[in-house]
CSV table of C-alpha atoms and ligand atoms in Angstrom, one decimal:
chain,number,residue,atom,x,y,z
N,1,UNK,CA,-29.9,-13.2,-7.3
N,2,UNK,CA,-26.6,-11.5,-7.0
N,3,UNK,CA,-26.1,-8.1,-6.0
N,4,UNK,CA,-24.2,-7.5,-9.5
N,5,UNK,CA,-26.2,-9.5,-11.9
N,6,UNK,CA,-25.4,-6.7,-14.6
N,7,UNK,CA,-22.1,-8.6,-15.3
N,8,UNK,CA,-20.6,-12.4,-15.0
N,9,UNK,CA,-16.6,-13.0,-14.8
N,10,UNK,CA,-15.0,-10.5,-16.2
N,11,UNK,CA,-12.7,-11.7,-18.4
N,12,UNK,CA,-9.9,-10.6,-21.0
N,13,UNK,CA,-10.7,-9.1,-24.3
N,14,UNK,CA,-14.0,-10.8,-24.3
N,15,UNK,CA,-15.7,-7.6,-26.3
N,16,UNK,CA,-18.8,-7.3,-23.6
N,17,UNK,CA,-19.5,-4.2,-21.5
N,18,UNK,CA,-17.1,-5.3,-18.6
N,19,UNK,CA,-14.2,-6.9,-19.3
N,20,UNK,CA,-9.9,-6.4,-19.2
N,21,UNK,CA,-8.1,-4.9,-21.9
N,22,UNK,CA,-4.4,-5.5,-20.6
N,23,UNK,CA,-5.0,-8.1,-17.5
N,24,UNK,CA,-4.8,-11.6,-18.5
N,25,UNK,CA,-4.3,-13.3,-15.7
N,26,UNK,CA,-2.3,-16.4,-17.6
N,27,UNK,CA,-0.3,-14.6,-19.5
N,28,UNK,CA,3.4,-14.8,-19.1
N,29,UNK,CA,5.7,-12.1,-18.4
N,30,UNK,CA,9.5,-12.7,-17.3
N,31,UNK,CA,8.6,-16.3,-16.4
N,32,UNK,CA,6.0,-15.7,-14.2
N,33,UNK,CA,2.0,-15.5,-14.7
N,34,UNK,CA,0.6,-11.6,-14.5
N,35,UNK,CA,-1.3,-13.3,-11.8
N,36,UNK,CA,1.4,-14.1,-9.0
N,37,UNK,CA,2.9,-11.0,-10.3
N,38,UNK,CA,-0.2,-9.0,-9.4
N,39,UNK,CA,-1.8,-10.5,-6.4
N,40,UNK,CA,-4.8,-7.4,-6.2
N,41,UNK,CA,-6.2,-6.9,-3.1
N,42,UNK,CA,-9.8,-5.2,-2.4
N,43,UNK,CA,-10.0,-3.0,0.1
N,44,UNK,CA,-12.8,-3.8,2.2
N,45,UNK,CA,-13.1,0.0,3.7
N,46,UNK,CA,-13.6,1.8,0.5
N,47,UNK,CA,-15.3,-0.5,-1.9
N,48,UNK,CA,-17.8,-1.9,0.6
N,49,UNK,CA,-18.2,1.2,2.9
N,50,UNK,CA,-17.7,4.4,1.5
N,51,UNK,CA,-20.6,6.4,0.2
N,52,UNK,CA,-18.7,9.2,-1.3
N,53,UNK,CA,-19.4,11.1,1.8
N,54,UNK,CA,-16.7,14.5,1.7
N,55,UNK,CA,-16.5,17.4,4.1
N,56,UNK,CA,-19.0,19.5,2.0
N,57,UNK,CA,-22.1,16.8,1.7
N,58,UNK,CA,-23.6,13.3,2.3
N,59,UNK,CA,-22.6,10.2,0.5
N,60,UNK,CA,-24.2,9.5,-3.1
N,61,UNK,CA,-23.6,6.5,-3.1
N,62,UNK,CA,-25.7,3.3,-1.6
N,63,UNK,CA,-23.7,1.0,0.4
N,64,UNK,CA,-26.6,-1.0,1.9
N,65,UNK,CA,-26.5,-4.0,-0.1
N,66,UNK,CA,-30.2,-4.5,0.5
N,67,UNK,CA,-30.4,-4.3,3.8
N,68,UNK,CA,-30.2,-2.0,7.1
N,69,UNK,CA,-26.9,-0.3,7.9
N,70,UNK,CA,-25.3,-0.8,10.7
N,71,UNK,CA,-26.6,-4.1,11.5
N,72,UNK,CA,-24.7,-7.6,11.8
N,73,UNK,CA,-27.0,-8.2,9.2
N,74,UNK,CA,-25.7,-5.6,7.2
N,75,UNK,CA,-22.2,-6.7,7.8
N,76,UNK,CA,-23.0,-10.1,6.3
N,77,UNK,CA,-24.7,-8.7,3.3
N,78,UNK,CA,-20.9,-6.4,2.3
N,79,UNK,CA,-19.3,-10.0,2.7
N,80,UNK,CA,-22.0,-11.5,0.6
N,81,UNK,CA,-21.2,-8.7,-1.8
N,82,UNK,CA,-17.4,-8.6,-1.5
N,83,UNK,CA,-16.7,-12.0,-2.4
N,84,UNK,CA,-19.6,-11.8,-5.6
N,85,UNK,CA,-17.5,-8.7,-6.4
N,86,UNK,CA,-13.7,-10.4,-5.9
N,87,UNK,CA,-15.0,-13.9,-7.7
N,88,UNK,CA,-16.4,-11.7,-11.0
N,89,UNK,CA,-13.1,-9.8,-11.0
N,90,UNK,CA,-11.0,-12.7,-10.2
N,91,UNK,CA,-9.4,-11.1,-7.1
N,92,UNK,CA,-8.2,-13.0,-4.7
N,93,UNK,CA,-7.2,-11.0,-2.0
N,94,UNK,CA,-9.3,-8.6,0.7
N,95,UNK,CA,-7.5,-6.2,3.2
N,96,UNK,CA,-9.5,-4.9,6.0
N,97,UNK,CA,-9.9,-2.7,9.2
N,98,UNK,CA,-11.8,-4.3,12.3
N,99,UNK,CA,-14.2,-1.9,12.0
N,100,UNK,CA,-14.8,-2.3,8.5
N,101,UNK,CA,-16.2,-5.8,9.4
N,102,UNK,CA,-18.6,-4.7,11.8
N,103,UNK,CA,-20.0,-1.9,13.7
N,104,UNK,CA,-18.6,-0.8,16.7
N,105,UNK,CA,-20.5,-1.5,19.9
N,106,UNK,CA,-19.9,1.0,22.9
N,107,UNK,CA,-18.4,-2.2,24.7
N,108,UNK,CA,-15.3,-3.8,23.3
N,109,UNK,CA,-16.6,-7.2,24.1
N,110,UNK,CA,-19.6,-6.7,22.0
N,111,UNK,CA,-17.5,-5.9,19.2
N,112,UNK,CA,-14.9,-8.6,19.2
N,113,UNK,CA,-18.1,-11.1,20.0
N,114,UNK,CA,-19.5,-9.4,16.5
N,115,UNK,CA,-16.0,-9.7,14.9
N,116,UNK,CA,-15.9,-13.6,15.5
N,117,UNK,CA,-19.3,-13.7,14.5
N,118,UNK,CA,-18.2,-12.1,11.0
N,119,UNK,CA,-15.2,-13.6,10.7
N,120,UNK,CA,-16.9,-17.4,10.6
N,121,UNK,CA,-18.6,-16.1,7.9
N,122,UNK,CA,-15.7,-14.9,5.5
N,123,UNK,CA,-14.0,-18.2,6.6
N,124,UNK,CA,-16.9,-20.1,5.5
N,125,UNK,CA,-16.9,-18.1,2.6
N,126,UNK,CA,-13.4,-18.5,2.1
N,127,UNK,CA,-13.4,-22.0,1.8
N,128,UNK,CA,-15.4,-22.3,-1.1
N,129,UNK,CA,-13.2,-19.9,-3.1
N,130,UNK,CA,-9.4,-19.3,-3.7
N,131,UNK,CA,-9.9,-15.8,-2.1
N,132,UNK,CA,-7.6,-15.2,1.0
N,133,UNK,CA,-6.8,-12.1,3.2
N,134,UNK,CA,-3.7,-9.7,1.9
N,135,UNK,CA,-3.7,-7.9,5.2
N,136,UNK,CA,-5.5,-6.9,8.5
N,137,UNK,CA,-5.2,-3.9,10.7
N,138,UNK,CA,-6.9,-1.8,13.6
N,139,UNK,CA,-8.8,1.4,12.5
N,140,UNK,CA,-7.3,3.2,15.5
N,141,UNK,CA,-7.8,6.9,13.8
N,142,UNK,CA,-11.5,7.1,13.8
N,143,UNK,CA,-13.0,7.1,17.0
N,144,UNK,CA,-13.1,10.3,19.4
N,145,UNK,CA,-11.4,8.0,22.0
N,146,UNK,CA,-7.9,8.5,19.7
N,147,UNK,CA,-8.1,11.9,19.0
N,148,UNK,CA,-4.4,12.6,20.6
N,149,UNK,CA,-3.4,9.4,19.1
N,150,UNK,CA,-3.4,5.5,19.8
N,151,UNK,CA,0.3,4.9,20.2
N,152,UNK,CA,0.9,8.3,20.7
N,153,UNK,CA,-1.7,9.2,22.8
N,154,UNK,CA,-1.6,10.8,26.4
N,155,UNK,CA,-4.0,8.5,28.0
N,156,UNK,CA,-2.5,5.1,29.1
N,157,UNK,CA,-6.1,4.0,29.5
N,158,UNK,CA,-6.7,4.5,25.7
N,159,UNK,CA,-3.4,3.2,25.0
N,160,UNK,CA,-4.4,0.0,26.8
N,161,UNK,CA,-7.3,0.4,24.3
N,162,UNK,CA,-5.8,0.4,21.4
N,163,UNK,CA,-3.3,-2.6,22.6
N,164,UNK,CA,-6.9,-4.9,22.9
N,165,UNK,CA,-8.0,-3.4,19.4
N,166,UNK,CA,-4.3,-4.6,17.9
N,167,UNK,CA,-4.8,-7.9,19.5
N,168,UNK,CA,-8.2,-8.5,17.8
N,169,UNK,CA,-7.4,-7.4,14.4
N,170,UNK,CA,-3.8,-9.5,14.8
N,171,UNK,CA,-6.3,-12.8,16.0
N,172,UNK,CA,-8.8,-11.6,12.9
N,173,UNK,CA,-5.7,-12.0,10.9
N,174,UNK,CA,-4.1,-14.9,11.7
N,175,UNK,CA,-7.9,-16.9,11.7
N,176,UNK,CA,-8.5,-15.2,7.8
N,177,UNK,CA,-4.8,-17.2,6.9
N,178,UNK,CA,-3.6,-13.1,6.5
N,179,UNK,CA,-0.1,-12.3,5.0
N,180,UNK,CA,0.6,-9.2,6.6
N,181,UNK,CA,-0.5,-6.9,9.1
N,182,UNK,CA,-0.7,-3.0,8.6
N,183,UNK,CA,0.2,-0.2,11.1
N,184,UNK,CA,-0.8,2.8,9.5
N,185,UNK,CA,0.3,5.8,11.7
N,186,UNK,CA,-3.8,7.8,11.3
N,187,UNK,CA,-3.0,10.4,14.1
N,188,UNK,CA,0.1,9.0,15.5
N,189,UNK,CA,2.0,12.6,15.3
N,190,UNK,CA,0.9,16.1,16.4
N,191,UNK,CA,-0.9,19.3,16.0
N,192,UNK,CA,1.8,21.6,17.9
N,193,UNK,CA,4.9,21.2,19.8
N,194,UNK,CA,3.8,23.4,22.3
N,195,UNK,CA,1.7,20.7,23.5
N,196,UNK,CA,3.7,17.3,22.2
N,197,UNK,CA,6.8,15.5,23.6
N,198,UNK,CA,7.7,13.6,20.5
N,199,UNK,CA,10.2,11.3,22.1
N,200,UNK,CA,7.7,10.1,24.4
N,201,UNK,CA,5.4,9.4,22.0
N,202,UNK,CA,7.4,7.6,19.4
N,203,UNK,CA,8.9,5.5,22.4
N,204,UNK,CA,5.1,4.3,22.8
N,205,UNK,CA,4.5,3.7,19.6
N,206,UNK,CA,7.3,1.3,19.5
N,207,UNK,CA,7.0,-0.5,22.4
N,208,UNK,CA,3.0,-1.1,21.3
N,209,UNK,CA,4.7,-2.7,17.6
N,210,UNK,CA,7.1,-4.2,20.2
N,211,UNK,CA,4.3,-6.1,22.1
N,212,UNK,CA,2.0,-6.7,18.8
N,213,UNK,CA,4.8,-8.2,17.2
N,214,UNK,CA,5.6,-10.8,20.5
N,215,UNK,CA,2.2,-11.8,20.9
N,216,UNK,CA,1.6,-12.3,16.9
N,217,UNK,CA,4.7,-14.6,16.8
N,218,UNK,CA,3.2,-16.4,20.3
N,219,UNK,CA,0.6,-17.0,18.6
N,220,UNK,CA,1.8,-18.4,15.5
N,221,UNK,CA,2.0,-15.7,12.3
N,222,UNK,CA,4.8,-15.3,10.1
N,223,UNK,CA,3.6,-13.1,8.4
N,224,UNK,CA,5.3,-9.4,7.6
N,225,UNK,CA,4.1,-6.9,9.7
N,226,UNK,CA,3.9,-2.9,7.9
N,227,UNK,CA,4.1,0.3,8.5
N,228,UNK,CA,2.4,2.6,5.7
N,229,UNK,CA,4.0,6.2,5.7
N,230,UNK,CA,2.1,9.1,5.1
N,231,UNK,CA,3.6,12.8,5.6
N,232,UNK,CA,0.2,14.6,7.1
N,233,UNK,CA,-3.6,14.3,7.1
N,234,UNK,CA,-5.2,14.0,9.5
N,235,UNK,CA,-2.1,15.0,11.1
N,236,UNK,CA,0.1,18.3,10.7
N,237,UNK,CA,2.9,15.9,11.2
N,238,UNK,CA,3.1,12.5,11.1
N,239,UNK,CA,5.8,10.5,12.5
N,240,UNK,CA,5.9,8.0,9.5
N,241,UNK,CA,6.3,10.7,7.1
N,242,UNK,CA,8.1,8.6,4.5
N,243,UNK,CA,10.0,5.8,3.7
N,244,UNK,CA,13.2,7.0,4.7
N,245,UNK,CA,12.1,8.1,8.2
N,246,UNK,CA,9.9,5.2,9.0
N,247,UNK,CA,13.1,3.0,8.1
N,248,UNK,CA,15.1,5.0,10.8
N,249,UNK,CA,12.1,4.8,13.3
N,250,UNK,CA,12.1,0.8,12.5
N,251,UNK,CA,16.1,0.6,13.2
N,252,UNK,CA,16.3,2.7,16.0
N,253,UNK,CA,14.0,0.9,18.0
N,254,UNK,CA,14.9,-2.6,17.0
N,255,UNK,CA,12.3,-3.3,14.7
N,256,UNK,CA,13.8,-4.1,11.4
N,257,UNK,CA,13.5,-7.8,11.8
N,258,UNK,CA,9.8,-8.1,11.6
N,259,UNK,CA,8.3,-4.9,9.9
N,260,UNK,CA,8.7,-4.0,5.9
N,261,UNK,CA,7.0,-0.8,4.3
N,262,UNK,CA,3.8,-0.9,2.6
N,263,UNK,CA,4.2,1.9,0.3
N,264,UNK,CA,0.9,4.4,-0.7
N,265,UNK,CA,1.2,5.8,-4.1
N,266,UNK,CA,-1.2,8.7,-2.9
N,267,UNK,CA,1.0,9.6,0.6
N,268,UNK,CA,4.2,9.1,-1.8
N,269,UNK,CA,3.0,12.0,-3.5
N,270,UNK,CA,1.9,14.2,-0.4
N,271,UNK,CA,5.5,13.6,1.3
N,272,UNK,CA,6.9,15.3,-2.5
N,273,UNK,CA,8.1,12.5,-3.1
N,274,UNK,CA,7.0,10.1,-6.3
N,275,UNK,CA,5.8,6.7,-5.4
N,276,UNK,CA,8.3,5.0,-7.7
N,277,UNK,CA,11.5,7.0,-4.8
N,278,UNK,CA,9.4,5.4,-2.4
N,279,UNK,CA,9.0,2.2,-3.6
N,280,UNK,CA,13.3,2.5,-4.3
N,281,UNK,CA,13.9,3.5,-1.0
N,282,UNK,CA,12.3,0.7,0.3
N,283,UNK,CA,13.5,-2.0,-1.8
N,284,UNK,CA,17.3,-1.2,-1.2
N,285,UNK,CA,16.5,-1.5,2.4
N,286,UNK,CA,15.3,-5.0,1.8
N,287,UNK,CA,11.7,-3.5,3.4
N,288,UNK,CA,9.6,-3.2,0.1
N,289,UNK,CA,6.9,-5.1,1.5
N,290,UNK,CA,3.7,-4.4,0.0
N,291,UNK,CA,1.7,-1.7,-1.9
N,292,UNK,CA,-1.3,0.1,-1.7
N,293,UNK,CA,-2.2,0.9,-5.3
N,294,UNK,CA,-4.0,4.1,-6.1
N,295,UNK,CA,-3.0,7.5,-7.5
N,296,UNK,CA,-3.2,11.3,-5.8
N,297,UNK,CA,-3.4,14.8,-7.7
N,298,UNK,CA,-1.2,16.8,-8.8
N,299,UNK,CA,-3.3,19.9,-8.4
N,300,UNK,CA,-5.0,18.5,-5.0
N,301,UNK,CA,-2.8,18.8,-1.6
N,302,UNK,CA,-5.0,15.8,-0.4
N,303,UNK,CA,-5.2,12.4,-0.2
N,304,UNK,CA,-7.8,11.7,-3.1
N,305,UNK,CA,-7.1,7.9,-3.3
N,306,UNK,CA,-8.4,7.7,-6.8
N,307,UNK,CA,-7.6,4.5,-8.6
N,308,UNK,CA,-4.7,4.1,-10.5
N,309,UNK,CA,-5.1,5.5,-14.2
N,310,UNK,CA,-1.1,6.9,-14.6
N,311,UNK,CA,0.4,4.6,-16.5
N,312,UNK,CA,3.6,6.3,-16.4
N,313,UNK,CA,3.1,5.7,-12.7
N,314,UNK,CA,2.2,2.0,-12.9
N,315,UNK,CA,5.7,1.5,-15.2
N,316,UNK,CA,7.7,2.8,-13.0
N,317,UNK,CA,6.4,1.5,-9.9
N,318,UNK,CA,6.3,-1.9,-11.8
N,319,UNK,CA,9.8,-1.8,-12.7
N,320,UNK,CA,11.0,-1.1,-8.6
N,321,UNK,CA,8.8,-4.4,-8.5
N,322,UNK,CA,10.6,-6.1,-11.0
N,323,UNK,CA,13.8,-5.2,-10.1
N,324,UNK,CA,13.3,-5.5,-6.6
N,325,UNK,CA,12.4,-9.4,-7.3
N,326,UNK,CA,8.2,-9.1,-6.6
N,327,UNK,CA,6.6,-8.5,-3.9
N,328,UNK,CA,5.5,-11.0,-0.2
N,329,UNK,CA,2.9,-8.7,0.1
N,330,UNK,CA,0.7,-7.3,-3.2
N,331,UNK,CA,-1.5,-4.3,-4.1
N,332,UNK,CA,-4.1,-3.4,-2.0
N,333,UNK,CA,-6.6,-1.2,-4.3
N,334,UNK,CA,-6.7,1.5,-1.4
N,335,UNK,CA,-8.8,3.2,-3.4
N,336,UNK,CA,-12.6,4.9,-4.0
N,337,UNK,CA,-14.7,6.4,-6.8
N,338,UNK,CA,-15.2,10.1,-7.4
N,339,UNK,CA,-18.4,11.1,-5.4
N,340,UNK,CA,-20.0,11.0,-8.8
N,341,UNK,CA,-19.5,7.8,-9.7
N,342,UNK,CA,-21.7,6.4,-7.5
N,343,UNK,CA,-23.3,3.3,-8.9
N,344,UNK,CA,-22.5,-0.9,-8.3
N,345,UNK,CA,-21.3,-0.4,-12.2
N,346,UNK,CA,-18.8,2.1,-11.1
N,347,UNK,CA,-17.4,0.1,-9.0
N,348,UNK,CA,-16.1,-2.3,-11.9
N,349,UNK,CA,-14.9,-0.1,-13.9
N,350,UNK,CA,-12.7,1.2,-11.1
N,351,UNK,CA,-11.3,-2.2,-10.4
N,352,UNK,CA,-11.1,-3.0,-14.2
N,353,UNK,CA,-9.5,0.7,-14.7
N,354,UNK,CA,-6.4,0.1,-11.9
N,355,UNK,CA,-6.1,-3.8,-12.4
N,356,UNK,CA,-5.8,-2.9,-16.1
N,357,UNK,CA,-3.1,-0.5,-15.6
N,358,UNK,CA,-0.8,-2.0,-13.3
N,359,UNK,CA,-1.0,-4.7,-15.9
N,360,UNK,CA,0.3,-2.7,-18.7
N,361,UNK,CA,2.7,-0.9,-16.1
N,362,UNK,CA,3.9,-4.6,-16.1
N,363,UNK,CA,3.8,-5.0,-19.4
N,364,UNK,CA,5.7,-2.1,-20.4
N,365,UNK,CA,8.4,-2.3,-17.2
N,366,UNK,CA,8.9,-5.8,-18.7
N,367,UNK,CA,10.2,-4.5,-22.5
N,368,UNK,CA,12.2,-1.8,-20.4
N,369,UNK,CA,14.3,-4.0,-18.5
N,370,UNK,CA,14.3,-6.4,-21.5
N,371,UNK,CA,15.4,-3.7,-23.7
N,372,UNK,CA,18.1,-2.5,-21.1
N,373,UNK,CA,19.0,0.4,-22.0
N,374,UNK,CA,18.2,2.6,-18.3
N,375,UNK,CA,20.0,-0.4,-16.8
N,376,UNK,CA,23.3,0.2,-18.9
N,377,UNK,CA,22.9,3.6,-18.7
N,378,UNK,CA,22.9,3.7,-15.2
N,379,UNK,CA,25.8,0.9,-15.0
N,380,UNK,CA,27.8,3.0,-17.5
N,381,UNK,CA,27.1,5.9,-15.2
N,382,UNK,CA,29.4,4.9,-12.6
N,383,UNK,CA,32.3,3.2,-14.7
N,384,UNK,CA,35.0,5.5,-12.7
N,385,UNK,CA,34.9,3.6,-9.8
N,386,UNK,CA,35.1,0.4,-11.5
N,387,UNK,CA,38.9,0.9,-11.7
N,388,UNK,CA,41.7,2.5,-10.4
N,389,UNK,CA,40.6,5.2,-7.6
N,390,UNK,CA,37.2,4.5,-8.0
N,391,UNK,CA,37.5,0.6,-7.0
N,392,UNK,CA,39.9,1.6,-4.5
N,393,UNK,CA,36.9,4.0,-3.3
N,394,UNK,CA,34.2,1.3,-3.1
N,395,UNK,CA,36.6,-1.3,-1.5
N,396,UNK,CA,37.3,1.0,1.4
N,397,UNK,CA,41.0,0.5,0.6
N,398,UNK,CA,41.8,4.7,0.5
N,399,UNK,CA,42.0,7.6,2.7
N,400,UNK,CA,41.5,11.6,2.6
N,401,UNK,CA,45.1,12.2,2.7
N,402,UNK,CA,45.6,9.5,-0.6
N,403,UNK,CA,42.5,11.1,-2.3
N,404,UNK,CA,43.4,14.7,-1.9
N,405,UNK,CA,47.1,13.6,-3.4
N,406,UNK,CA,45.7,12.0,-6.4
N,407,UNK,CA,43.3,15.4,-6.5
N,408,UNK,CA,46.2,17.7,-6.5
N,409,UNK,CA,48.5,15.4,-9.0
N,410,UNK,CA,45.5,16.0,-11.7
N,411,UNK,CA,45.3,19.8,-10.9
N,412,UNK,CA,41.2,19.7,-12.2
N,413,UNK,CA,38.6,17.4,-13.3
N,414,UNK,CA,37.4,16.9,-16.4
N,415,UNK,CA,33.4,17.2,-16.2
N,416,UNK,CA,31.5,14.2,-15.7
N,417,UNK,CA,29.5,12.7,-18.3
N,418,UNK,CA,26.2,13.8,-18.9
N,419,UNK,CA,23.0,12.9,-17.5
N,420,UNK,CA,21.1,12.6,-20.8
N,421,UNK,CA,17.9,13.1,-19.1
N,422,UNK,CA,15.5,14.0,-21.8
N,423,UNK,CA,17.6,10.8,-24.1
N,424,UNK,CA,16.1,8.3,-21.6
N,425,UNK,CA,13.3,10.1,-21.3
N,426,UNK,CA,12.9,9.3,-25.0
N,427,UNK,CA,13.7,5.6,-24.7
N,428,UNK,CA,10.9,5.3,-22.3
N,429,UNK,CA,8.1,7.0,-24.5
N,430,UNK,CA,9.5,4.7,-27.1
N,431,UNK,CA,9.0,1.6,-25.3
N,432,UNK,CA,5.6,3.0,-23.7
N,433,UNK,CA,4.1,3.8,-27.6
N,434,UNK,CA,6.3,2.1,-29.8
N,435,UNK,CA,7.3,3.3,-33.5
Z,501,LIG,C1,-5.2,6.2,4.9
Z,501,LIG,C2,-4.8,4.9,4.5
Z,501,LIG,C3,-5.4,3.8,5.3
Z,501,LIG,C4,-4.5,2.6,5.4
Z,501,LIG,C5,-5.0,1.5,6.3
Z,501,LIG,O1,-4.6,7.3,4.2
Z,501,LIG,O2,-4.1,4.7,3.5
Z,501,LIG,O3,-6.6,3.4,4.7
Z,501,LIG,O4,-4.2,2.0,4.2
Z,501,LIG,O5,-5.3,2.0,7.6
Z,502,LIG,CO1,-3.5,3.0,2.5
């Protein structure tokens, strides 16, 4: 008995209750299989812990898996029920926080003695599947012990805290075969300046990736390590607030080397940004890394983390992916249902719902940059500095006082060429519904 005997393998187009409409996990798209092109993760925190628990009421949704919460026995039973979940939807990735695994004891011995305990079990599970682990990180955002922060925070004794938590999940990590390892900044940042020296605190932070980073390497992962911006929540102000500022953070303090970005569609969105400028800021940086794949609200200042249903969303974020030449990393379904949607069938139609639409995302990205027309556009864009000024421009082979001579010698411009906006606009509804 299984804990979701309602379905077998989901599979594609196979006309019963639970299967994919778009992912086919064989099928072929710009020479590779939609398979190594979407390597989905689950995320162990939402899909195997949340209960649709919100600030106004209890969860509606039961996470026991048969058995009593908050017991090692309980933790077995989610990886009992994680794998039977990954195998029917042919995931083969988890993600994870420590304390996702297992409960927290009041004595961080206890724990990681519970976390080695688990963690023979998902290896043991492991090797009778092709499953594997995307990423591992520290949950250092949740207990009272971090409420000034973990990298950021006041106390050096919790800081020294959060250094054996890091050490942990970075030995959970390596033991699970783990590609990456995620920093996500939860209260790294402040309430009120009138109580915060920023410098200070980002200096900590750093030299904590600093010292994670040495002793991963010591160890023996070569893996990518990740920082996930996010603007606010729980936070006023975060110090990863976006791509762009977590890539000055990682440069300034010598981190470049060893940390890419693992970009959040939902915190895209709450920095007013859209995930698809994220994902481009990171991939001309050379630090698109990974993603975690979900979708925010537009009406909603919060961080909903609903699956991925925006298939204008999934295009565009597929063709940064495309472009950018895939992914080390892959797409971690940080994700959970609406509270009403609280039943083990729920949870499949989630998964089918966002693995299905990043695969037409891919699909469609695909005819886009087959069909070309963006690309040109945007190459045709630019011709002026192909030649003449322009190329003398780019090749740093000018000066102010030659520029402003050429300026005055044409009196005025002529207007640049237009933007044709709602044209392309055009060409991508085109290729999204056909004729
Ligand atoms: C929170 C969030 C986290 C990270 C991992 O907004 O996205 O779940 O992905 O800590
Ligand atoms: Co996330």
């Amino acid at each position: 008995m299984g804990y979701f005997d309602f379905t077998d393998k989901v599979g594609y187009r196979t006309g019963k209750e639970f299967s994919f409409r778009y992912y086919d996990p064989e099928k072929a798209v710009m020479g590779k299989k939609m398979s190594e092109h979407l390597p989905f993760a689950m995320a162990w925190w939402h899909n195997l812990c949340a209960n649709g628990v919100d600030m106004f009421g209890v969860g509606t949704a039961d996470k026991s898996f048969g058995s009593k919460m908050g017991t090692m026995e309980h933790a077995k039973a989610k990886v009992d029920a994680g794998f039977e979940f990954m195998e029917k939807l042919g995931i083969k990735y988890f993600c994870f926080h420590d304390v996702d695994l297992v409960p927290e004891a009041d004595d961080i011995n206890e724990t990681n003695r519970r976390i080695d305990e688990i963690s023979d079990y998902i290896l043991e599970k492991m090797r009778n599947t092709d499953i594997k682990c995307l990423w591992g990180t520290a949950n250092m955002f949740g207990n009272p012990r971090y409420m000034n922060g973990a990298g950021s925070t006041n106390s050096a004794d919790v800081y020294c805290f959060a250094a054996a938590q890091i050490k942990k999940a970075i030995d959970l990590t390596v033991k699970l075969h783990g590609r990456g390892y995620v920093f996500w900044g939860g209260r790294e940042g402040y309430e009120t300046l009138l109580n915060t020296d920023v410098k200070f605190e980002q200096e900590n932070i750093a030299r904590l990736m600093h010292m994670a980073v040495d002793y991963a390497r010591k160890i023996g992962f070569k893996g990518d390590f990740y920082i996930e911006p996010k603007p606010k929540e729980p936070m006023k102000h975060q110090y990863d607030f976006d791509a762009a500022t977590a890539i000055g953070f990682l440069r300034q303090y010598g981190l470049d080397k060893d940390f890419k970005l693992n970009i959040e569609a939902n915190h895209a969105t709450l920095a007013g940004h859209t995930f698809q400028h994220e994902l481009r800021i990171s991939a001309m940086n050379g630090m698109l890394g990974s993603i975690d794949a979900n979708q925010g609200d537009y009406l909603l200042g919060w961080d909903t983390d609903e699956f991925p249903f925006n298939v204008y969303e999934t295009t565009m974020c597929m063709y940064e992916v495309l472009k950018s030449g895939g992914l080390t990393g892959g797409f971690n379904f940080d994700a959970k249902n609406r509270r009403p949607s609280n039943d083990m069938k729920d949870m499949f139609h989630a998964y089918i719902l966002g693995m299905d639409a990043f695969a037409l995302g891919l699909l469609k990205a695909a005819k886009l940059i087959e069909e070309g027309t963006l690309e040109r556009f945007v190459e045709d864009k630019y011709a002026s500095f192909k030649q003449g000024i322009g190329a003398k421009i780019r090749a740093c082979e000018t000066d102010l006082e030659e520029l402003n001579e050429y300026a005055c010698k044409m009196k005025k411009p002529e207007s640049p060429s237009s933007g044709r906006q709602e044209y392309l606009e055009s060409v991508v509804n085109n290729v999204m519904f056909g004729d």
